[in-house]
Coordinates of C-alpha atoms in Angstrom, one line a residue:
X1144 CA -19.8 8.8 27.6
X1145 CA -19.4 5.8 25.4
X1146 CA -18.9 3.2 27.7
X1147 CA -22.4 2.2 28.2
X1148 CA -22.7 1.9 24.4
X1149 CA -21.9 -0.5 21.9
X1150 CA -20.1 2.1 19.6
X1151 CA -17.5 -0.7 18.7
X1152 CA -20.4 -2.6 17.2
X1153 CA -22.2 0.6 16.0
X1154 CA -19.1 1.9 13.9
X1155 CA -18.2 -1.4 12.8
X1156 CA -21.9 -2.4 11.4
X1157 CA -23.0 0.9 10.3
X1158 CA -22.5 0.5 6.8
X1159 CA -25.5 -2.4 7.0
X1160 CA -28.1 0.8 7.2
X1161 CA -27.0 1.6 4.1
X1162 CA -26.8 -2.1 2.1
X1163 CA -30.4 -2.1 3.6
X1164 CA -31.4 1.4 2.1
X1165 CA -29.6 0.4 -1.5
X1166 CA -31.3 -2.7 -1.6
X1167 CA -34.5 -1.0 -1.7
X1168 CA -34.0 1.6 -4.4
X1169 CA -34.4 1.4 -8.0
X1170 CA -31.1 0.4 -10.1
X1171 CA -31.5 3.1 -12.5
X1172 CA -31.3 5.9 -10.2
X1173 CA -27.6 6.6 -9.9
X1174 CA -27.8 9.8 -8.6
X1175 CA -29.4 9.1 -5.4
X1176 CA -28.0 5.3 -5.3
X1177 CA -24.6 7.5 -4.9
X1178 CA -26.1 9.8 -2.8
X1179 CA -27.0 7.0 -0.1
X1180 CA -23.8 5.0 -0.7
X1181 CA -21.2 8.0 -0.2
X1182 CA -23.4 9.1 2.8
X1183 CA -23.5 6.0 4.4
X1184 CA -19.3 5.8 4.8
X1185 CA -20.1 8.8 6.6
X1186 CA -21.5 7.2 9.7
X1187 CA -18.4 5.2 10.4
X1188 CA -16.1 8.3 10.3
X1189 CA -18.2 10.8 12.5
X1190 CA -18.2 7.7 15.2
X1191 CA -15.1 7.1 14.6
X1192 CA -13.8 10.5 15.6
X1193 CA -16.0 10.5 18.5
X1194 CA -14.4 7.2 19.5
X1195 CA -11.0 8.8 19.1
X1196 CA -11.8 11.9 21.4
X1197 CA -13.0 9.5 24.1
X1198 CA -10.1 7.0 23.9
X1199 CA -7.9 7.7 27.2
X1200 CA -4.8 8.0 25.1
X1201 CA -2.4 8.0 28.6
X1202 CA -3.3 4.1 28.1
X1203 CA -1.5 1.2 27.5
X1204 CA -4.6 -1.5 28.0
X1205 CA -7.2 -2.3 25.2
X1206 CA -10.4 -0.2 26.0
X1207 CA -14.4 0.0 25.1
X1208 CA -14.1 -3.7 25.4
X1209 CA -17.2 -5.9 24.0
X1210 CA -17.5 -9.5 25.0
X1211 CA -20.2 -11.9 24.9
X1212 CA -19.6 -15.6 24.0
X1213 CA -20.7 -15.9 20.1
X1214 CA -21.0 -20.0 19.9
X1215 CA -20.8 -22.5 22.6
X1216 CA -19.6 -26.1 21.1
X1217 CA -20.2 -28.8 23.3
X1218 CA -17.8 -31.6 23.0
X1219 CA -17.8 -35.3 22.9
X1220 CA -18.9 -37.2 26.5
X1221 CA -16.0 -39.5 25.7
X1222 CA -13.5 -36.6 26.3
X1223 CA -15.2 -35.8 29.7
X1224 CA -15.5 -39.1 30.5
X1225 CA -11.5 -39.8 29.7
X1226 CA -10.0 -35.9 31.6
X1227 CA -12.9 -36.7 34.4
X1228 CA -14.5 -33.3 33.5
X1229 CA -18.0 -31.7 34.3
X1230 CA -18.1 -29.5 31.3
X1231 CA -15.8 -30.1 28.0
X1232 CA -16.7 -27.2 24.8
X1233 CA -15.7 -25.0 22.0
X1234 CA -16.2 -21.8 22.9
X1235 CA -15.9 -18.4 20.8
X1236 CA -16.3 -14.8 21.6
X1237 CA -17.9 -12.0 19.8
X1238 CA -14.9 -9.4 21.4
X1239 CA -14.2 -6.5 19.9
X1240 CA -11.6 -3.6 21.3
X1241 CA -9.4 -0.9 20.4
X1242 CA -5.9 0.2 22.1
X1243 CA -3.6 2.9 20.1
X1244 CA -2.4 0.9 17.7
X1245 CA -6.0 -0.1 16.1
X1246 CA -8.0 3.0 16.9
X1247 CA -5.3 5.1 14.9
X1248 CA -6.1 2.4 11.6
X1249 CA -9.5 2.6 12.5
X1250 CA -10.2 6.2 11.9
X1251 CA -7.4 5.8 8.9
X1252 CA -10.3 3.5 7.7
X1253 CA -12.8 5.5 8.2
X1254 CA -11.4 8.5 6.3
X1255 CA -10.3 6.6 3.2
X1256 CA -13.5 4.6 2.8
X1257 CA -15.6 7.9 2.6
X1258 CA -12.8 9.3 0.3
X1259 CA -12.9 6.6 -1.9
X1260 CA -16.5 6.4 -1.9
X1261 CA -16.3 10.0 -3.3
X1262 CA -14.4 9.0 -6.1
X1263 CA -16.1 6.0 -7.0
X1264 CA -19.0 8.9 -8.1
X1265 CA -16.9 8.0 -11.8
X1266 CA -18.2 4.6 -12.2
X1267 CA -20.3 4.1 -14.8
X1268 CA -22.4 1.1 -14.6
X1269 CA -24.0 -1.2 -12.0
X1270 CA -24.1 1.5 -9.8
X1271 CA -26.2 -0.6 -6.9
X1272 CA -24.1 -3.4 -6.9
X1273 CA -20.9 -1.4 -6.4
X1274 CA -22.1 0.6 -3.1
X1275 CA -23.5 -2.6 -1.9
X1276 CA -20.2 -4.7 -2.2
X1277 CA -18.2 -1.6 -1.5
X1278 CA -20.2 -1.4 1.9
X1279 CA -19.5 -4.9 2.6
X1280 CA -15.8 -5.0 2.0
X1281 CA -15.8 -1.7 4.6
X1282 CA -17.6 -3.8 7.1
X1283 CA -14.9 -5.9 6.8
X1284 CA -12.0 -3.3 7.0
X1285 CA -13.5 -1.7 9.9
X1286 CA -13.5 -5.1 11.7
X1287 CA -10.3 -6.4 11.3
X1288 CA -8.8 -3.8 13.6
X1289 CA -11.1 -4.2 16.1
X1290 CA -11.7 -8.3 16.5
X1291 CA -9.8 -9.6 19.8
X1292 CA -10.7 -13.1 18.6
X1293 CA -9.0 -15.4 16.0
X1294 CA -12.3 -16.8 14.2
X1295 CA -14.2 -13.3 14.4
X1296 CA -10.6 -11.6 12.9
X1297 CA -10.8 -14.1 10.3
X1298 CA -14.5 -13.8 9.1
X1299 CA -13.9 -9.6 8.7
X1300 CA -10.5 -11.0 7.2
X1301 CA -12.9 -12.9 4.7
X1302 CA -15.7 -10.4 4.5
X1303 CA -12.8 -7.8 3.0
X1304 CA -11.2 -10.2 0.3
X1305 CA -14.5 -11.3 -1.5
X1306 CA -16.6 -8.3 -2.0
X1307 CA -13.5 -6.8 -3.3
X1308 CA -12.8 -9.8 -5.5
X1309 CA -16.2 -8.7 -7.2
X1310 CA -15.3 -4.9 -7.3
X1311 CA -11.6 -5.8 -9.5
X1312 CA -13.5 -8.2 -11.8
X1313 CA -16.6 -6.2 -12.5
X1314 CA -15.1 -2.6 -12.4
X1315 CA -11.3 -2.8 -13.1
X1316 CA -9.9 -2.4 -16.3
X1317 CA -8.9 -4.3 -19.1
X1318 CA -7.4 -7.4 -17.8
X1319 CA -9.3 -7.1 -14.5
X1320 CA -11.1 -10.6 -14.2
X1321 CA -7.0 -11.9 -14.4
X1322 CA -6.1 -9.3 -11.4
X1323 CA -9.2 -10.2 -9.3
X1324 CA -8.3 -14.0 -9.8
X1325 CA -4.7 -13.6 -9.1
X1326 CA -5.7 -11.4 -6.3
X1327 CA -8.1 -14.0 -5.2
X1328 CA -5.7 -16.8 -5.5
X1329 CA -2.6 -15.2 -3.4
X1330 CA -4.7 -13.9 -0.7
X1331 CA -6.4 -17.3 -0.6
X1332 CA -3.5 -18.8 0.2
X1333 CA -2.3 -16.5 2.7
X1334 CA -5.9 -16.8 4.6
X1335 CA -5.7 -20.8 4.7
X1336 CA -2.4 -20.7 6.0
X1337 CA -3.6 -18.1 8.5
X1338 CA -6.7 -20.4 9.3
X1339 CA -4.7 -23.2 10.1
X1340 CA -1.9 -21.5 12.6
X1341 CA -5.5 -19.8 14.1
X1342 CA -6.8 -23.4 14.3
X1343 CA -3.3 -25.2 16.0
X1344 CA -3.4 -21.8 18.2
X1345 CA -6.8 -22.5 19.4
X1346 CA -6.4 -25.9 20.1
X1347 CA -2.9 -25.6 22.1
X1348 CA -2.7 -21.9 23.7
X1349 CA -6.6 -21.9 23.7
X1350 CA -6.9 -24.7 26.2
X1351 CA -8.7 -23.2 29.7
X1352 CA -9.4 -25.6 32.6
X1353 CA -11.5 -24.0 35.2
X1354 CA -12.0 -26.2 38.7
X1355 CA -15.5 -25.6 40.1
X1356 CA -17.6 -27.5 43.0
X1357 CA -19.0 -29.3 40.2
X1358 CA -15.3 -30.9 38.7
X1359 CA -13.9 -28.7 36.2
X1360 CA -14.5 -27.1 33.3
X1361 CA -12.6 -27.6 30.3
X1362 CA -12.7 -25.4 26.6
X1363 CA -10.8 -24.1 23.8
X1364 CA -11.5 -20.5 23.4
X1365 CA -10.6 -18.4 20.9
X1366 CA -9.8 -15.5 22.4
X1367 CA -7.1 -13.4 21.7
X1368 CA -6.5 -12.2 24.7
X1369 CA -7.1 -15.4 26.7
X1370 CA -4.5 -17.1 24.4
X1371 CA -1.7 -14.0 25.1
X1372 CA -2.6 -14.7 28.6
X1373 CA -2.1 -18.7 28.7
X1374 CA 1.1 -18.3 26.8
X1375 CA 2.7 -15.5 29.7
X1376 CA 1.9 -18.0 32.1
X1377 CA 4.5 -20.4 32.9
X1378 CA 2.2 -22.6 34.3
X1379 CA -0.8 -23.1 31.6
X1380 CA -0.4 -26.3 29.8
X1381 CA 0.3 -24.8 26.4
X1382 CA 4.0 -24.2 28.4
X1383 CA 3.7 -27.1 31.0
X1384 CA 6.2 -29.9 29.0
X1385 CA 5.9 -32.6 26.5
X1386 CA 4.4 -34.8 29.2
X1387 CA 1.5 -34.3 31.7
X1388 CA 3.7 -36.8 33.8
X1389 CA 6.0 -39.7 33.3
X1390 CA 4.1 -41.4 30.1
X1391 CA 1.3 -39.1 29.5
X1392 CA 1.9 -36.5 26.6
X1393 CA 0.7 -32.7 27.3
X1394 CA -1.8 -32.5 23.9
X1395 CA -1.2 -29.0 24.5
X1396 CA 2.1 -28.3 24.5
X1397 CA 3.4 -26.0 21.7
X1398 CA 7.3 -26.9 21.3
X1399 CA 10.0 -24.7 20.0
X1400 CA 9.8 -26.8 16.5
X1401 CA 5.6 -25.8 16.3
X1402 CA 6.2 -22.5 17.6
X1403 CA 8.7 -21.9 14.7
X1404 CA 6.5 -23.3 12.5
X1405 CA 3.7 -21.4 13.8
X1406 CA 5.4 -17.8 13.2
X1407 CA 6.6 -18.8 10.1
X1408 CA 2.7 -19.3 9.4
X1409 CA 1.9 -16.3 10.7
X1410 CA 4.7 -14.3 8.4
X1411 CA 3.9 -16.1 5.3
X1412 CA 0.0 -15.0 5.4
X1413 CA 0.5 -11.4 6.4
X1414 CA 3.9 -11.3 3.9
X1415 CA 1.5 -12.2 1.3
X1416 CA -1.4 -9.1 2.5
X1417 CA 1.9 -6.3 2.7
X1418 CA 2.8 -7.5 0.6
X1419 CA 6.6 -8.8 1.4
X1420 CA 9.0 -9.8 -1.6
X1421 CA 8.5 -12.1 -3.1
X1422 CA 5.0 -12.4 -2.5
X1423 CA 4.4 -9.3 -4.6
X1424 CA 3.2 -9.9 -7.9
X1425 CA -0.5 -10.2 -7.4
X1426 CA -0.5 -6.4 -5.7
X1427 CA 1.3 -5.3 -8.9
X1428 CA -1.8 -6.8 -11.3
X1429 CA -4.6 -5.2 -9.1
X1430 CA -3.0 -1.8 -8.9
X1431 CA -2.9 -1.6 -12.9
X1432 CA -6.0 -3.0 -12.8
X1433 CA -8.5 -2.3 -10.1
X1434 CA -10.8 1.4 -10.6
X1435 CA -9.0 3.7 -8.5
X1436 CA -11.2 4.0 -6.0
X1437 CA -10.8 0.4 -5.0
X1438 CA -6.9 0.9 -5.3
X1439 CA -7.6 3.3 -2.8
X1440 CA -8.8 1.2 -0.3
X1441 CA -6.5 -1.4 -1.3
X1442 CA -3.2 0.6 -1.4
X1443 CA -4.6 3.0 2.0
X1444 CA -6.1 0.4 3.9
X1445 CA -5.5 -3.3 3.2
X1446 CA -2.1 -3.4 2.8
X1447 CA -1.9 -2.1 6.4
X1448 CA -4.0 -5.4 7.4
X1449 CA -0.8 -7.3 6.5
X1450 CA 1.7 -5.1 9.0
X1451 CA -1.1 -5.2 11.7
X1452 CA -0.9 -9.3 11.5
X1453 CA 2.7 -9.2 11.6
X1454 CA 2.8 -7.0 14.7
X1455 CA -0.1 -8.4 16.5
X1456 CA -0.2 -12.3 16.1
X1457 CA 3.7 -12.2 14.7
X1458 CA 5.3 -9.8 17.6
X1459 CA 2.8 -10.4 20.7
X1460 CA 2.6 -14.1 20.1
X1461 CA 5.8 -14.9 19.5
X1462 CA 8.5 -12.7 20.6
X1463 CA 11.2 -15.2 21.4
X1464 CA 11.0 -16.2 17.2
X1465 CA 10.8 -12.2 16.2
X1466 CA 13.7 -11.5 18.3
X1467 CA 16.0 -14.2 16.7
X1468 CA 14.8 -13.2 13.2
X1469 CA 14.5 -9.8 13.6
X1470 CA 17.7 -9.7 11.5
X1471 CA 16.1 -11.5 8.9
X1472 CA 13.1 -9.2 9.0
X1473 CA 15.5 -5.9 8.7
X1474 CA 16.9 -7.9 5.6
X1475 CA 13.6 -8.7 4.2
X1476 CA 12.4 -4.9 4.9
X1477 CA 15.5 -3.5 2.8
X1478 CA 15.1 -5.4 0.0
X1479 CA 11.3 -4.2 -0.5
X1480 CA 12.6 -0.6 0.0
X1481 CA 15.5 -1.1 -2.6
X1482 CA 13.6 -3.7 -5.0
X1483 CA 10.6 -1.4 -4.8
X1484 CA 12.7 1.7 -5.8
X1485 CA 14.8 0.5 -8.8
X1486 CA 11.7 -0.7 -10.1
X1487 CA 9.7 2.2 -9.6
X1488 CA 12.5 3.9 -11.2
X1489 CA 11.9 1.9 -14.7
X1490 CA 8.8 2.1 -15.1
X1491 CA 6.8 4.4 -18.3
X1492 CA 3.6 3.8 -16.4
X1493 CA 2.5 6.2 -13.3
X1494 CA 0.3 3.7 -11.7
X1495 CA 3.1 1.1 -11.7
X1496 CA 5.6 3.5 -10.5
X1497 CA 3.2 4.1 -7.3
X1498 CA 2.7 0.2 -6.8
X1499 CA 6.3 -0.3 -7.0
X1500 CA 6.2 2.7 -4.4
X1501 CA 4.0 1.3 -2.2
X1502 CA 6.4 -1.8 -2.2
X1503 CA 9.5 0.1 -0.8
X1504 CA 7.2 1.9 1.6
X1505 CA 6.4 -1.3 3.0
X1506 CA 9.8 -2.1 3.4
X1507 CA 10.0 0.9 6.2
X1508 CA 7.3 -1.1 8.4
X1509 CA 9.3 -4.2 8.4
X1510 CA 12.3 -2.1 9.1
X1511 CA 10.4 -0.8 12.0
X1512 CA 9.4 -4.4 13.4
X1513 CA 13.0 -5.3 13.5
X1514 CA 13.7 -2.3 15.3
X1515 CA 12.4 -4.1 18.5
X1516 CA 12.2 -1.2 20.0
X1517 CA 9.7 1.5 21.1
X1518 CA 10.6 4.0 18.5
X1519 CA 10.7 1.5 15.9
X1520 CA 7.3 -0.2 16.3
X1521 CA 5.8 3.5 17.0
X1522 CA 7.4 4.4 13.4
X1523 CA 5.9 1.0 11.4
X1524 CA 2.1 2.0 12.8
X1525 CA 2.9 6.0 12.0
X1526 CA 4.0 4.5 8.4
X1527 CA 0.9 2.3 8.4
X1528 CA -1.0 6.1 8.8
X1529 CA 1.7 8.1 6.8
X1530 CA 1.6 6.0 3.4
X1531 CA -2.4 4.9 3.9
X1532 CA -2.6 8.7 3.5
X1533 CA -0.5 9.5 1.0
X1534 CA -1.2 6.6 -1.6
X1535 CA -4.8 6.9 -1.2
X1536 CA -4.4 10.5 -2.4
X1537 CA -2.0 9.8 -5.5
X1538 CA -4.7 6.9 -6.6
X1539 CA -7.3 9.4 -6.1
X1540 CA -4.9 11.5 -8.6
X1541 CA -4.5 8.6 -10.7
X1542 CA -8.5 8.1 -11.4
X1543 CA -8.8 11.9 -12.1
X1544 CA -6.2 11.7 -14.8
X1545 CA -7.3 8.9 -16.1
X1546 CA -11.1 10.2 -16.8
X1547 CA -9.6 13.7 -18.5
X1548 CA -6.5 11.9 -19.9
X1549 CA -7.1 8.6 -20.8
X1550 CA -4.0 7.7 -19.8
X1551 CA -1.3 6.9 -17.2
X1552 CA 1.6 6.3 -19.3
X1553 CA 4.5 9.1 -18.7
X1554 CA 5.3 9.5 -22.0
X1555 CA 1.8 10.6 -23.2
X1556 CA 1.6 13.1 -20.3
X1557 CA 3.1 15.9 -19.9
X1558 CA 2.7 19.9 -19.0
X1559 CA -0.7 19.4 -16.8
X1560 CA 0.5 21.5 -14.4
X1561 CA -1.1 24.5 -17.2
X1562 CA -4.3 22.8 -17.6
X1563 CA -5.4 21.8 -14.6
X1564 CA -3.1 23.4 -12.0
X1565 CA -5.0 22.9 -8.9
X1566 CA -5.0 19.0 -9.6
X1567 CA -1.0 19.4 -10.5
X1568 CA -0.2 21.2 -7.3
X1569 CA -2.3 18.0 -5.3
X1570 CA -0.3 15.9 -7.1
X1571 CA 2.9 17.7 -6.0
X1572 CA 2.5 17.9 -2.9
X1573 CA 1.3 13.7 -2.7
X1574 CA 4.9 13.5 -4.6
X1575 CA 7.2 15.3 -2.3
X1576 CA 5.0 13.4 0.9
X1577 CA 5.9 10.1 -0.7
X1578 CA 9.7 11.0 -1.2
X1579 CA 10.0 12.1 2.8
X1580 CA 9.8 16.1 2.5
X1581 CA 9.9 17.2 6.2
X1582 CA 6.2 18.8 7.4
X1583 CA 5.0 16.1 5.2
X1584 CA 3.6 12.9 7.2
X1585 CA 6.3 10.8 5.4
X1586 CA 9.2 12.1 6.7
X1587 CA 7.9 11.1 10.1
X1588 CA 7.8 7.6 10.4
X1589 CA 11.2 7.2 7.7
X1590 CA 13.0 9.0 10.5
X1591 CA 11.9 6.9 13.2
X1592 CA 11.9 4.1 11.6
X1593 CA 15.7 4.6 10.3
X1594 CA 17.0 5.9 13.3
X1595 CA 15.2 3.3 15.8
X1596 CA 17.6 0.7 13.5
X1597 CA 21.0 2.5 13.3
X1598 CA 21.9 1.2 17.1
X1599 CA 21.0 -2.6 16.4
X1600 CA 21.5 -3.1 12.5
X1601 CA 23.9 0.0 11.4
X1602 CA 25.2 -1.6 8.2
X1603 CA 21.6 -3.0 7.2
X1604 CA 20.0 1.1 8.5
X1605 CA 22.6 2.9 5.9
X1606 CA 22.0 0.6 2.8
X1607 CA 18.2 1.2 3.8
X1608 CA 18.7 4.7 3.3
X1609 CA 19.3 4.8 0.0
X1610 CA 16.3 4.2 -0.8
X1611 CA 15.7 7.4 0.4
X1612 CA 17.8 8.7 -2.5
X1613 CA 15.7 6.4 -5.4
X1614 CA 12.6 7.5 -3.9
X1615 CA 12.8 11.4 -4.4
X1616 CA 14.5 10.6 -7.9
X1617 CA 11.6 8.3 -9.1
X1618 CA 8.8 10.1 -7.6
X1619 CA 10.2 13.7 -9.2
X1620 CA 10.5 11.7 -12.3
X1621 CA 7.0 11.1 -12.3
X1622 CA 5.7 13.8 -11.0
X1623 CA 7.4 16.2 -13.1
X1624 CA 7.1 13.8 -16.3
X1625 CA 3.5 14.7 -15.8
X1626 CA 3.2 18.5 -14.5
X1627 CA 5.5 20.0 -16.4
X1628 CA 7.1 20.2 -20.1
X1629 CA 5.4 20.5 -23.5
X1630 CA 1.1 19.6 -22.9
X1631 CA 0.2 17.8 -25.5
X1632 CA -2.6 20.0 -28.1
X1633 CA -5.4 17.6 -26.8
X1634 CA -4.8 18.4 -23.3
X1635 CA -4.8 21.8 -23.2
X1636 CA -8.1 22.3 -22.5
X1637 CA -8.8 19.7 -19.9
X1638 CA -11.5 20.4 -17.2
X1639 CA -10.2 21.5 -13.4
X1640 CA -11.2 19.0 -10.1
X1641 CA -14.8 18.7 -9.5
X1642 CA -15.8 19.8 -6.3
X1643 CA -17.0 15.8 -5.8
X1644 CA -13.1 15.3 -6.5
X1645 CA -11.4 18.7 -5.0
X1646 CA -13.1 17.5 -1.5
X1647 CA -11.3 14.5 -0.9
X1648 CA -7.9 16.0 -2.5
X1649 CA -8.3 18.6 0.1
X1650 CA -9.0 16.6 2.8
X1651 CA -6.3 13.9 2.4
X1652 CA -3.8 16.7 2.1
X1653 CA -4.8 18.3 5.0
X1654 CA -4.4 14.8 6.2
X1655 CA -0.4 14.4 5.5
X1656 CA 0.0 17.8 6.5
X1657 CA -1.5 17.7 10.2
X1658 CA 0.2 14.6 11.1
X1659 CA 3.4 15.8 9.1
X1660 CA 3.6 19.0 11.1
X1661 CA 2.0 17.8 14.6
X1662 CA 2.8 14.1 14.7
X1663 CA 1.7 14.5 18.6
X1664 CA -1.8 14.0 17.8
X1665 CA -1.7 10.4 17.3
X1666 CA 1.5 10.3 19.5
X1667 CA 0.6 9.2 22.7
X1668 CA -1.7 6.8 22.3
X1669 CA 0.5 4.9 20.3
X1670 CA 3.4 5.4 22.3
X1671 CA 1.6 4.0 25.6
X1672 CA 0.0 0.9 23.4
X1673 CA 3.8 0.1 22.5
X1674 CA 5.0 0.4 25.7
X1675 CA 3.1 -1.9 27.1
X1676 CA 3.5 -3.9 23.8
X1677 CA 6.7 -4.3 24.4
X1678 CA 6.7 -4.6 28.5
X1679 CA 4.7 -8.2 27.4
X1680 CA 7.9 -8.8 24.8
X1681 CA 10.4 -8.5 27.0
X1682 CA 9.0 -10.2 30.0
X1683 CA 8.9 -13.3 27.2
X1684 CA 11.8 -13.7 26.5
X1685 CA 13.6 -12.8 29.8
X1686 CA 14.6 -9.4 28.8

């Protein structure tokens, strides 16, 4: 049904219709400028379902593949004239796919950027500008998970940081132009790093020699797919040796020493994105910071864009380096889940407790990468769904206290539970999600993730687990800090959700429960993508 369709393109680009539509309506007309912005995160979703009942979930390969070469480079006549060659270019692909790993963040996307979009209805000025970025920055999003080439992964890499650079400094809080630039700054760094490992990638792994009738034809492509492909082969240059022969270096040879430096790269600029301790501090700034909507997206969605890296360009590029410091990675993954939770613990402030949350939860992914197993890179990606889910829905929370309350801090809240009940029993059941309840979408990936680890890394699983423990102790804290006790006189006479607020509350809960209580929905499709995941991973490195 979709194959002779570009719906990759279609979901991806969607959100254009609407910058197009905003930039012809009148500033002052919030209402419908709204209207047309909330709407048009629509379009992504209802393709993105359609994409999902399509997707042949019993496999393993990428699928609704879209390939045409984006920029043709020619290169000097002194190269072809030196490697005798009939054709010598640059070559990079507009390719897009999905297999189960991406298509289940892709309709995670899909459902937070509408949900967010709803509760960016609370934004009071520049009401244009903010649909238009916000569009641009779910471009972006949408594209990351899809691009199967390194430049075209890094441009919607790009197109996500600077719109929502703009959308912290303009719409955030008090000291929100210091959070945009220090989110700005770290996630700068992070992309350069990436750029260059893309870049030595490109130029090593990328290499393709083609003999024709003509002499051959030699380019560097950027290609994910191509470059996977050159590395599995024993043969391809980028394995060949240091030397072509006696006296002639291989140019494209990549070495143990470069290939440790490479993944090293590759951790450090999705470490940054997760964010991995102690590249933290920037994610703490924007989630006191940012509007809540934006956190939304931030905390559901672009976090994950930092475990995706890690498994995709860290685990399928370079297994032989994961599998010597998976170790390392476990250890890495346990101190985010215990660092996170002590200081969760401490803090007076609710949306500092969730970003210190959001930390630890992280810590679980990692856990799962080190795994190296089936069941443990099947529990980071359910985690990746599980906590996109749930944080989107306690920052959702957040922005509806905050516009009744005027405040986040635990010890000016208190008894909401009587006020506003509906929006206190949401908030419970985000709570109890967040701390693992079982039926809850939490529990799911903790359990896989914990138990994939126990066989490889017992000592490193148990210590893990207490952060189990801190988790239900500082969530109830905060939970209950606001629900319940003595209300304060001024809020006893708050106003219940909104039905522009209930919907999305609804809908994300529904969320955590479905894939709490029938896991099996997004099961298979992930399974057979890991399978064959780690089929690749093993025939690397000889296992």
């Amino acid at each position: 049904m979709l194959d002779n369709i570009p719906i990759l393109s279609l979901i991806t680009f969607s959100p254009l219709l609407g910058i197009l539509v905003l930039l012809f309506m009148p500033r002052g007309n919030g209402r419908w400028l709204k209207i047309v912005g909330i709407a048009t995160t629509l379009l992504p979703l209802v393709l993105s379902i359609l994409l999902f009942t399509q997707f042949d979930r019993h496999s393993g390969e990428v699928q609704f593949v879209e390939n045409v070469t984006w920029m043709h480079i020619p290169l000097n006549q002194e190269g072809k004239f030196i490697y005798g060659l009939s054709d010598y270019f640059i070559q990079i692909q507009y390719k897009m796919a999905v297999d189960g790993m991406s298509l289940v963040l892709l309709v995670l996307t899909a459902l937070v950027s509408v949900m967010a979009a709803l509760a960016a209805a609370h934004i009071k000025k520049r009401w244009k500008t903010f649909y238009i970025l916000y569009l641009l920055m779910e471009i972006g999003l949408l594209g990351v998970f899809m691009a199967r080439d390194l430049i075209l992964f890094f441009i919607f890499f790009e197109l996500v940081l600077v719109p929502t650079f703009f959308l912290i400094g303009i719409w955030g809080y008090k000291e929100r132009e210091r959070a945009a630039n220090k989110f700005l700054l770290y996630n700068g760094i992070g992309s350069a790093v990436m750029l260059i490992a893309f870049l030595i990638l490109i130029n090593t792994a990328g290499f393709v020699a083609v003999p024709g009738e003509q002499g051959t034809t030699a380019y560097y492509t950027s290609d994910y797919d191509q470059i996977v492909q050159n590395l599995n082969n024993s043969q391809a240059l980028v394995n060949y040796g240091a030397e072509l022969q006696p006296g002639f270096p291989n140019p494209m040879h990549l070495g143990d020493t470069m290939k440790w430096a490479l993944f090293l790269m590759i951790l450090i600029a999705f470490g940054i994105k997760l964010p991995i301790f102690p590249f933290h501090t920037w994610m703490l700034k924007v989630h006191a910071e940012a509007p809540p909507s934006i956190v939304m997206v931030h905390s559901g969605i672009m976090l994950k864009m930092g475990a995706y890296g890690l498994i995709r360009f860290g685990m399928e590029l370079f297994p032989g380096q994961t599998k010597e410091w998976a170790f390392m990675i476990a250890v890495l993954g346990v101190i985010n889940i215990l660092y996170g939770a002590v200081l969760a613990f401490r803090q007076a402030e609710f949306k500092l407790v969730l970003a210190y949350s959001s930390i630890s939860h992280m810590g679980i992914i990692l856990l799962g990468i080190a795994a190296l197993n089936v069941l443990g890179v099947k529990a980071a990606i359910f985690q990746m769904l599980s906590h996109g889910l749930i944080s989107a829905l306690l920052f959702l929370l957040v922005g509806s206290i905050v516009e009744r309350t005027g405040s986040t801090e635990l010890n000016e809240l208190g008894g909401l539970a009587k006020s506003i009940p509906f929006i206190g029993g949401i908030l419970m059941l985000a709570g109890l999600a967040s701390l693992g309840l079982p039926g809850l979408s939490g529990f799911v990936a903790e359990l896989m993730a914990f138990t994939s680890l126990f066989d490889s890394h017992p000592a490193v699983t148990v210590i893990g687990m207490i952060g189990i423990i801190l988790a239900a102790v500082y969530m109830l804290r905060a939970v209950l800090k606001i629900t319940f006790g003595p209300i304060p006189e001024r809020f006893e006479l708050l106003k219940e959700a909104r039905l522009i607020e209930a919907v999305p509350m609804v809908t994300l809960a529904a969320a955590i429960v479905l894939v709490g209580v029938y896991p099996s929905l997004f099961d298979q499709q992930i399974q057979e993508t890991v399978n064959a995941m780690l089929q690749n991973f093993d025939m690397r490195i000889g296992g």
